[in-house]
Amino acid sequence: MHWRVTNETRQRLLADRAERAESFVQRFQGLMGRASLPMGGGMHIEPCNSIHTFFMRIPIDVAFLDAEGRIVKQLSAMPPWRTSSIYFKARSVLELPAGVLGASGTQEGDRLVFTPGEAPGA
């Protein structure tokens, strides 16, 4: 299933085909090895309060979210082969194509909402 991710605070769509990684294997693999992350795509990792971009080929925007979906920290265009700090207030992480957070005006403190999207190929 894909998810629509909307910045409720700014009324901006961030992704309409975000994937969710909840199992250990899904969270471990994340976006590793992917050659691209198209606009509209994303990866929501839960639970999670720190990430790495080892074995990734692309920079990503990253939003660390608390239990209510508020951004507690965001990183723009995090390059491959880096690690983030641990954000103890974060319960999940949203990874997006580089540039999405800036283009949408998204800021720390904004609230993101996840709603089920259409199934792939629908």
Short mmCIF file of N, CA, C and O in Angstrom, two decimals:
data_model
loop_
_atom_site.label_atom_id
_atom_site.label_comp_id
_atom_site.label_asym_id
_atom_site.label_seq_id
_atom_site.Cartn_x
_atom_site.Cartn_y
_atom_site.Cartn_z
N MET A 1 0.84 -1.18 0.00
CA MET A 1 0.00 0.00 0.00
C MET A 1 0.89 1.25 0.00
O MET A 1 1.93 1.26 0.63
N HIS A 2 0.45 2.23 -0.71
CA HIS A 2 1.14 3.51 -0.71
C HIS A 2 0.37 4.50 0.14
O HIS A 2 -0.83 4.33 0.39
N TRP A 3 1.06 5.55 0.59
CA TRP A 3 0.48 6.55 1.49
C TRP A 3 0.63 7.94 0.91
O TRP A 3 1.64 8.25 0.28
N ARG A 4 -0.37 8.75 1.14
CA ARG A 4 -0.30 10.18 0.83
C ARG A 4 0.19 10.87 2.09
O ARG A 4 -0.32 10.62 3.18
N VAL A 5 1.17 11.72 1.94
CA VAL A 5 1.72 12.45 3.09
C VAL A 5 1.47 13.93 2.83
O VAL A 5 1.96 14.48 1.85
N THR A 6 0.71 14.55 3.72
CA THR A 6 0.36 15.94 3.58
C THR A 6 0.89 16.73 4.76
O THR A 6 0.77 16.29 5.91
N ASN A 7 1.49 17.87 4.47
CA ASN A 7 1.86 18.80 5.54
C ASN A 7 0.58 19.54 5.90
O ASN A 7 0.14 20.43 5.18
N GLU A 8 -0.04 19.12 6.99
CA GLU A 8 -1.31 19.69 7.42
C GLU A 8 -1.17 21.17 7.78
O GLU A 8 -2.06 21.97 7.51
N THR A 9 -0.03 21.54 8.35
CA THR A 9 0.20 22.92 8.76
C THR A 9 0.19 23.86 7.56
O THR A 9 -0.37 24.95 7.62
N ARG A 10 0.79 23.45 6.46
CA ARG A 10 0.95 24.32 5.28
C ARG A 10 0.04 23.93 4.12
O ARG A 10 0.08 24.56 3.07
N GLN A 11 -0.75 22.85 4.33
CA GLN A 11 -1.66 22.37 3.28
C GLN A 11 -0.91 22.07 1.98
O GLN A 11 -1.29 22.52 0.90
N ARG A 12 0.20 21.31 2.10
CA ARG A 12 1.02 20.94 0.94
C ARG A 12 1.18 19.43 0.89
O ARG A 12 1.44 18.79 1.92
N LEU A 13 1.04 18.87 -0.30
CA LEU A 13 1.26 17.44 -0.50
C LEU A 13 2.77 17.21 -0.62
O LEU A 13 3.43 17.84 -1.43
N LEU A 14 3.30 16.30 0.19
CA LEU A 14 4.73 15.97 0.16
C LEU A 14 5.00 14.71 -0.64
O LEU A 14 6.04 14.58 -1.27
N ALA A 15 4.08 13.75 -0.58
CA ALA A 15 4.24 12.48 -1.31
C ALA A 15 2.87 11.88 -1.53
O ALA A 15 1.99 12.01 -0.68
N ASP A 16 2.70 11.22 -2.67
CA ASP A 16 1.45 10.51 -2.90
C ASP A 16 1.67 9.01 -3.11
O ASP A 16 0.73 8.26 -3.31
N ARG A 17 2.93 8.59 -3.04
CA ARG A 17 3.28 7.18 -3.20
C ARG A 17 4.33 6.77 -2.17
O ARG A 17 5.27 6.05 -2.51
N ALA A 18 4.19 7.21 -0.95
CA ALA A 18 5.16 6.85 0.09
C ALA A 18 4.93 5.40 0.54
O ALA A 18 3.80 4.94 0.63
N GLU A 19 6.03 4.72 0.78
CA GLU A 19 5.98 3.36 1.30
C GLU A 19 6.17 3.44 2.82
O GLU A 19 6.72 4.40 3.33
N ARG A 20 5.74 2.38 3.50
CA ARG A 20 5.93 2.33 4.95
C ARG A 20 6.77 1.11 5.30
O ARG A 20 6.49 0.01 4.85
N ALA A 21 7.81 1.34 6.09
CA ALA A 21 8.69 0.26 6.55
C ALA A 21 8.46 0.08 8.05
O ALA A 21 8.81 0.95 8.84
N GLU A 22 7.89 -1.07 8.40
CA GLU A 22 7.58 -1.32 9.81
C GLU A 22 8.30 -2.55 10.37
O GLU A 22 8.63 -2.57 11.55
N SER A 23 8.53 -3.54 9.55
CA SER A 23 9.21 -4.74 10.05
C SER A 23 10.71 -4.46 10.16
O SER A 23 11.23 -3.51 9.56
N PHE A 24 11.41 -5.30 10.90
CA PHE A 24 12.85 -5.13 11.05
C PHE A 24 13.54 -5.13 9.69
O PHE A 24 14.38 -4.28 9.41
N VAL A 25 13.20 -6.08 8.84
CA VAL A 25 13.84 -6.19 7.53
C VAL A 25 13.54 -4.96 6.68
O VAL A 25 14.43 -4.40 6.04
N GLN A 26 12.29 -4.52 6.64
CA GLN A 26 11.91 -3.33 5.87
C GLN A 26 12.65 -2.10 6.38
O GLN A 26 13.14 -1.29 5.59
N ARG A 27 12.72 -1.94 7.69
CA ARG A 27 13.40 -0.77 8.28
C ARG A 27 14.89 -0.82 7.98
O ARG A 27 15.51 0.20 7.69
N PHE A 28 15.48 -2.02 8.06
CA PHE A 28 16.91 -2.16 7.79
C PHE A 28 17.22 -1.81 6.35
O PHE A 28 18.18 -1.10 6.07
N GLN A 29 16.43 -2.31 5.41
CA GLN A 29 16.71 -2.08 3.99
C GLN A 29 16.39 -0.66 3.58
O GLN A 29 17.18 -0.03 2.87
N GLY A 30 15.25 -0.12 3.99
CA GLY A 30 14.89 1.25 3.64
C GLY A 30 15.08 1.55 2.17
O GLY A 30 14.59 0.81 1.31
N LEU A 31 15.83 2.58 1.85
CA LEU A 31 16.09 2.99 0.47
C LEU A 31 17.45 2.52 -0.05
O LEU A 31 17.87 2.94 -1.13
N MET A 32 18.14 1.67 0.72
CA MET A 32 19.48 1.23 0.30
C MET A 32 19.44 0.60 -1.09
O MET A 32 18.56 -0.19 -1.39
N GLY A 33 20.40 0.98 -1.90
CA GLY A 33 20.58 0.38 -3.21
C GLY A 33 19.71 0.95 -4.31
O GLY A 33 19.90 0.63 -5.47
N ARG A 34 18.76 1.79 -3.96
CA ARG A 34 17.90 2.35 -5.01
C ARG A 34 18.67 3.43 -5.78
O ARG A 34 19.37 4.24 -5.20
N ALA A 35 18.49 3.42 -7.09
CA ALA A 35 19.18 4.38 -7.95
C ALA A 35 18.49 5.74 -7.95
O ALA A 35 19.10 6.75 -8.27
N SER A 36 17.21 5.75 -7.56
CA SER A 36 16.48 7.03 -7.54
C SER A 36 15.30 6.93 -6.59
O SER A 36 14.89 5.84 -6.18
N LEU A 37 14.77 8.09 -6.24
CA LEU A 37 13.54 8.20 -5.47
C LEU A 37 12.71 9.26 -6.20
O LEU A 37 13.01 10.46 -6.11
N PRO A 38 11.73 8.82 -6.98
CA PRO A 38 11.00 9.78 -7.81
C PRO A 38 10.17 10.76 -6.99
O PRO A 38 9.77 10.45 -5.86
N MET A 39 9.91 11.92 -7.56
CA MET A 39 9.02 12.88 -6.91
C MET A 39 7.68 12.19 -6.66
O MET A 39 7.20 11.43 -7.49
N GLY A 40 7.13 12.44 -5.50
CA GLY A 40 5.89 11.78 -5.10
C GLY A 40 6.14 10.53 -4.28
O GLY A 40 5.25 10.03 -3.62
N GLY A 41 7.38 10.04 -4.31
CA GLY A 41 7.74 8.86 -3.54
C GLY A 41 8.28 9.23 -2.18
O GLY A 41 8.55 10.40 -1.89
N GLY A 42 8.44 8.24 -1.34
CA GLY A 42 9.00 8.46 -0.01
C GLY A 42 9.03 7.15 0.76
O GLY A 42 8.51 6.13 0.30
N MET A 43 9.65 7.20 1.92
CA MET A 43 9.72 6.03 2.80
C MET A 43 9.48 6.51 4.22
O MET A 43 10.20 7.37 4.73
N HIS A 44 8.44 5.95 4.86
CA HIS A 44 8.13 6.26 6.26
C HIS A 44 8.60 5.07 7.08
O HIS A 44 8.13 3.94 6.89
N ILE A 45 9.54 5.32 7.99
CA ILE A 45 10.14 4.26 8.79
C ILE A 45 9.67 4.43 10.24
O ILE A 45 9.89 5.47 10.85
N GLU A 46 9.03 3.35 10.74
CA GLU A 46 8.46 3.41 12.09
C GLU A 46 8.60 2.06 12.77
O GLU A 46 8.23 1.04 12.16
N PRO A 47 9.11 2.00 14.00
CA PRO A 47 9.68 3.10 14.79
C PRO A 47 11.10 3.42 14.33
O PRO A 47 11.80 2.56 13.81
N CYS A 48 11.50 4.66 14.55
CA CYS A 48 12.83 5.09 14.14
C CYS A 48 13.11 6.48 14.70
O CYS A 48 12.24 7.35 14.71
N ASN A 49 14.35 6.67 15.19
CA ASN A 49 14.73 8.01 15.66
C ASN A 49 16.14 8.40 15.20
O ASN A 49 16.69 9.40 15.64
N SER A 50 16.72 7.60 14.31
CA SER A 50 18.04 7.88 13.75
C SER A 50 18.16 7.09 12.46
O SER A 50 17.62 5.99 12.35
N ILE A 51 18.86 7.65 11.46
CA ILE A 51 19.03 6.94 10.20
C ILE A 51 20.48 7.00 9.73
O ILE A 51 21.28 7.78 10.25
N HIS A 52 20.76 6.19 8.71
CA HIS A 52 22.03 6.29 8.00
C HIS A 52 21.71 6.25 6.51
O HIS A 52 20.62 5.82 6.11
N THR A 53 22.65 6.72 5.71
CA THR A 53 22.47 6.67 4.26
C THR A 53 23.58 5.82 3.62
O THR A 53 23.95 6.05 2.48
N PHE A 54 24.09 4.85 4.37
CA PHE A 54 25.07 3.93 3.82
C PHE A 54 24.45 3.15 2.67
O PHE A 54 23.28 2.79 2.72
N PHE A 55 25.24 2.88 1.65
CA PHE A 55 24.82 2.11 0.48
C PHE A 55 23.70 2.78 -0.32
O PHE A 55 23.07 2.15 -1.15
N MET A 56 23.46 4.06 -0.07
CA MET A 56 22.49 4.80 -0.86
C MET A 56 23.22 5.55 -1.96
O MET A 56 24.39 5.89 -1.82
N ARG A 57 22.53 5.81 -3.03
CA ARG A 57 23.14 6.47 -4.18
C ARG A 57 22.66 7.91 -4.36
O ARG A 57 23.15 8.61 -5.25
N ILE A 58 21.71 8.32 -3.56
CA ILE A 58 21.06 9.62 -3.76
C ILE A 58 20.96 10.39 -2.45
O ILE A 58 20.85 9.79 -1.38
N PRO A 59 20.98 11.72 -2.50
CA PRO A 59 20.70 12.50 -1.30
C PRO A 59 19.19 12.47 -1.04
O PRO A 59 18.39 12.31 -1.98
N ILE A 60 18.80 12.63 0.21
CA ILE A 60 17.38 12.63 0.58
C ILE A 60 17.08 13.73 1.58
O ILE A 60 17.94 14.13 2.35
N ASP A 61 15.84 14.21 1.56
CA ASP A 61 15.33 15.05 2.63
C ASP A 61 14.79 14.13 3.71
O ASP A 61 14.21 13.08 3.41
N VAL A 62 14.97 14.53 4.98
CA VAL A 62 14.58 13.68 6.10
C VAL A 62 13.80 14.49 7.12
O VAL A 62 14.23 15.58 7.51
N ALA A 63 12.65 13.96 7.53
CA ALA A 63 11.85 14.58 8.59
C ALA A 63 11.68 13.57 9.72
O ALA A 63 11.15 12.48 9.51
N PHE A 64 12.15 13.93 10.90
CA PHE A 64 11.99 13.12 12.11
C PHE A 64 10.69 13.57 12.78
O PHE A 64 10.53 14.76 13.08
N LEU A 65 9.78 12.62 13.03
CA LEU A 65 8.44 12.95 13.52
C LEU A 65 8.20 12.40 14.92
O LEU A 65 8.61 11.29 15.24
N ASP A 66 7.49 13.20 15.74
CA ASP A 66 7.11 12.71 17.06
C ASP A 66 5.84 11.85 16.93
O ASP A 66 5.35 11.60 15.82
N ALA A 67 5.29 11.41 18.05
CA ALA A 67 4.14 10.51 18.04
C ALA A 67 2.90 11.14 17.42
O ALA A 67 2.02 10.44 16.94
N GLU A 68 2.83 12.46 17.39
CA GLU A 68 1.68 13.17 16.81
C GLU A 68 1.91 13.58 15.37
O GLU A 68 1.08 14.26 14.77
N GLY A 69 3.07 13.22 14.80
CA GLY A 69 3.36 13.57 13.42
C GLY A 69 3.97 14.95 13.23
O GLY A 69 4.08 15.44 12.11
N ARG A 70 4.41 15.58 14.31
CA ARG A 70 5.07 16.88 14.21
C ARG A 70 6.56 16.69 13.94
O ARG A 70 7.18 15.80 14.51
N ILE A 71 7.10 17.53 13.09
CA ILE A 71 8.52 17.44 12.76
C ILE A 71 9.35 17.98 13.90
O ILE A 71 9.23 19.16 14.26
N VAL A 72 10.19 17.12 14.48
CA VAL A 72 11.07 17.56 15.57
C VAL A 72 12.44 17.95 15.04
O VAL A 72 13.16 18.71 15.68
N LYS A 73 12.80 17.43 13.84
CA LYS A 73 14.06 17.79 13.20
C LYS A 73 13.93 17.47 11.72
O LYS A 73 13.30 16.46 11.37
N GLN A 74 14.50 18.31 10.88
CA GLN A 74 14.54 17.98 9.46
C GLN A 74 15.93 18.24 8.90
O GLN A 74 16.63 19.13 9.37
N LEU A 75 16.30 17.43 7.94
CA LEU A 75 17.60 17.52 7.29
C LEU A 75 17.36 17.61 5.79
O LEU A 75 16.62 16.80 5.23
N SER A 76 17.98 18.58 5.14
CA SER A 76 17.79 18.76 3.70
C SER A 76 18.96 18.14 2.93
O SER A 76 20.12 18.36 3.28
N ALA A 77 18.62 17.38 1.90
CA ALA A 77 19.60 16.80 0.99
C ALA A 77 20.73 16.07 1.73
O ALA A 77 21.91 16.30 1.46
N MET A 78 20.36 15.20 2.66
CA MET A 78 21.36 14.40 3.37
C MET A 78 22.08 13.50 2.37
O MET A 78 21.44 12.70 1.69
N PRO A 79 23.40 13.64 2.24
CA PRO A 79 24.12 12.87 1.22
C PRO A 79 24.30 11.40 1.60
O PRO A 79 24.16 11.03 2.77
N PRO A 80 24.62 10.57 0.60
CA PRO A 80 24.94 9.16 0.90
C PRO A 80 26.13 9.06 1.86
O PRO A 80 26.95 9.97 1.95
N TRP A 81 26.18 7.93 2.56
CA TRP A 81 27.29 7.57 3.46
C TRP A 81 27.40 8.50 4.67
O TRP A 81 28.47 8.87 5.10
N ARG A 82 26.26 8.87 5.23
CA ARG A 82 26.22 9.71 6.43
C ARG A 82 25.33 9.04 7.48
O ARG A 82 24.54 8.16 7.18
N THR A 83 25.46 9.50 8.72
CA THR A 83 24.55 9.09 9.79
C THR A 83 23.95 10.33 10.41
O THR A 83 24.59 11.39 10.45
N SER A 84 22.75 10.20 10.89
CA SER A 84 22.11 11.32 11.59
C SER A 84 22.38 11.17 13.08
O SER A 84 22.82 10.12 13.55
N SER A 85 22.09 12.21 13.79
CA SER A 85 22.07 12.13 15.24
C SER A 85 20.86 11.30 15.67
O SER A 85 19.99 11.00 14.85
N ILE A 86 20.79 10.99 16.94
CA ILE A 86 19.61 10.35 17.50
C ILE A 86 18.72 11.46 18.03
O ILE A 86 19.18 12.33 18.78
N TYR A 87 17.46 11.44 17.62
CA TYR A 87 16.49 12.44 18.09
C TYR A 87 15.50 11.71 18.99
O TYR A 87 14.62 11.00 18.53
N PHE A 88 15.69 11.88 20.29
CA PHE A 88 14.95 11.10 21.27
C PHE A 88 13.46 11.36 21.25
O PHE A 88 12.67 10.50 21.64
N LYS A 89 13.01 12.53 20.77
CA LYS A 89 11.58 12.82 20.68
C LYS A 89 10.95 12.19 19.44
O LYS A 89 9.73 12.13 19.35
N ALA A 90 11.76 11.75 18.49
CA ALA A 90 11.24 11.19 17.25
C ALA A 90 10.75 9.76 17.45
O ALA A 90 11.36 8.97 18.17
N ARG A 91 9.63 9.45 16.80
CA ARG A 91 9.09 8.09 16.81
C ARG A 91 9.13 7.46 15.43
O ARG A 91 9.02 6.26 15.28
N SER A 92 9.26 8.32 14.39
CA SER A 92 9.34 7.81 13.03
C SER A 92 10.11 8.80 12.17
O SER A 92 10.39 9.92 12.60
N VAL A 93 10.45 8.36 10.95
CA VAL A 93 11.21 9.18 10.02
C VAL A 93 10.55 9.09 8.65
O VAL A 93 10.15 8.01 8.21
N LEU A 94 10.45 10.23 7.98
CA LEU A 94 9.99 10.27 6.60
C LEU A 94 11.15 10.68 5.72
O LEU A 94 11.74 11.74 5.93
N GLU A 95 11.49 9.83 4.74
CA GLU A 95 12.54 10.12 3.78
C GLU A 95 11.89 10.48 2.46
O GLU A 95 10.98 9.78 1.98
N LEU A 96 12.33 11.59 1.87
CA LEU A 96 11.74 12.13 0.65
C LEU A 96 12.83 12.48 -0.35
O LEU A 96 13.99 12.65 0.03
N PRO A 97 12.47 12.67 -1.63
CA PRO A 97 13.46 13.13 -2.58
C PRO A 97 14.05 14.47 -2.13
O PRO A 97 13.34 15.32 -1.57
N ALA A 98 15.34 14.66 -2.37
CA ALA A 98 16.00 15.91 -1.98
C ALA A 98 15.28 17.09 -2.63
O ALA A 98 14.94 17.06 -3.80
N GLY A 99 15.02 18.12 -1.82
CA GLY A 99 14.39 19.34 -2.31
C GLY A 99 12.92 19.47 -1.98
O GLY A 99 12.37 20.57 -2.04
N VAL A 100 12.26 18.38 -1.60
CA VAL A 100 10.82 18.42 -1.35
C VAL A 100 10.49 19.29 -0.13
O VAL A 100 9.56 20.10 -0.18
N LEU A 101 11.23 19.14 0.95
CA LEU A 101 10.91 19.91 2.15
C LEU A 101 11.06 21.41 1.90
O LEU A 101 10.19 22.20 2.27
N GLY A 102 12.14 21.81 1.25
CA GLY A 102 12.34 23.22 0.95
C GLY A 102 11.31 23.77 -0.01
O GLY A 102 10.76 24.86 0.20
N ALA A 103 11.01 23.04 -1.07
CA ALA A 103 10.05 23.50 -2.08
C ALA A 103 8.65 23.65 -1.51
O ALA A 103 7.88 24.50 -1.97
N SER A 104 8.31 22.85 -0.51
CA SER A 104 6.98 22.90 0.09
C SER A 104 6.89 23.89 1.25
O SER A 104 5.81 24.09 1.80
N GLY A 105 8.02 24.46 1.64
CA GLY A 105 8.03 25.38 2.77
C GLY A 105 7.91 24.69 4.11
O GLY A 105 7.66 25.32 5.13
N THR A 106 8.10 23.38 4.13
CA THR A 106 7.98 22.59 5.36
C THR A 106 9.05 23.00 6.36
O THR A 106 10.20 23.22 5.99
N GLN A 107 8.64 23.10 7.63
CA GLN A 107 9.54 23.52 8.70
C GLN A 107 9.36 22.65 9.93
O GLN A 107 8.31 22.00 10.09
N GLU A 108 10.35 22.67 10.79
CA GLU A 108 10.23 21.97 12.07
C GLU A 108 9.03 22.53 12.82
O GLU A 108 8.78 23.74 12.79
N GLY A 109 8.27 21.64 13.45
CA GLY A 109 7.04 22.03 14.14
C GLY A 109 5.79 21.78 13.31
O GLY A 109 4.69 21.70 13.86
N ASP A 110 5.93 21.65 11.98
CA ASP A 110 4.78 21.35 11.13
C ASP A 110 4.28 19.95 11.43
O ASP A 110 5.05 19.06 11.82
N ARG A 111 2.98 19.73 11.21
CA ARG A 111 2.38 18.40 11.44
C ARG A 111 2.10 17.74 10.11
O ARG A 111 1.50 18.34 9.22
N LEU A 112 2.57 16.48 9.98
CA LEU A 112 2.34 15.70 8.77
C LEU A 112 1.25 14.66 9.03
O LEU A 112 1.15 14.11 10.13
N VAL A 113 0.43 14.43 8.01
CA VAL A 113 -0.68 13.48 8.10
C VAL A 113 -0.50 12.43 7.01
O VAL A 113 -0.21 12.77 5.86
N PHE A 114 -0.69 11.16 7.37
CA PHE A 114 -0.56 10.03 6.46
C PHE A 114 -1.96 9.45 6.22
O PHE A 114 -2.65 9.11 7.17
N THR A 115 -2.33 9.33 4.95
CA THR A 115 -3.61 8.72 4.59
C THR A 115 -3.37 7.66 3.52
O THR A 115 -2.47 7.84 2.68
N PRO A 116 -4.13 6.58 3.53
CA PRO A 116 -3.94 5.55 2.51
C PRO A 116 -4.13 6.12 1.11
O PRO A 116 -5.04 6.91 0.87
N GLY A 117 -3.22 5.74 0.22
CA GLY A 117 -3.33 6.16 -1.17
C GLY A 117 -3.79 5.02 -2.03
O GLY A 117 -4.16 3.94 -1.52
N GLU A 118 -3.78 5.21 -3.32
CA GLU A 118 -4.19 4.15 -4.24
C GLU A 118 -3.14 3.06 -4.29
O GLU A 118 -1.95 3.32 -4.13
N ALA A 119 -3.57 1.87 -4.56
CA ALA A 119 -2.67 0.74 -4.73
C ALA A 119 -1.85 0.95 -5.99
O ALA A 119 -2.32 1.58 -6.94
N PRO A 120 -0.61 0.46 -6.03
CA PRO A 120 0.21 0.61 -7.23
C PRO A 120 -0.51 0.04 -8.46
O PRO A 120 -1.11 -1.01 -8.38
N GLY A 121 -0.48 0.79 -9.55
CA GLY A 121 -1.10 0.35 -10.79
C GLY A 121 -2.60 0.57 -10.84
O GLY A 121 -3.25 0.20 -11.80
N ALA A 122 -3.18 1.17 -9.80
CA ALA A 122 -4.63 1.39 -9.78
C ALA A 122 -5.03 2.59 -10.59
O ALA A 122 -4.28 3.46 -10.86
#
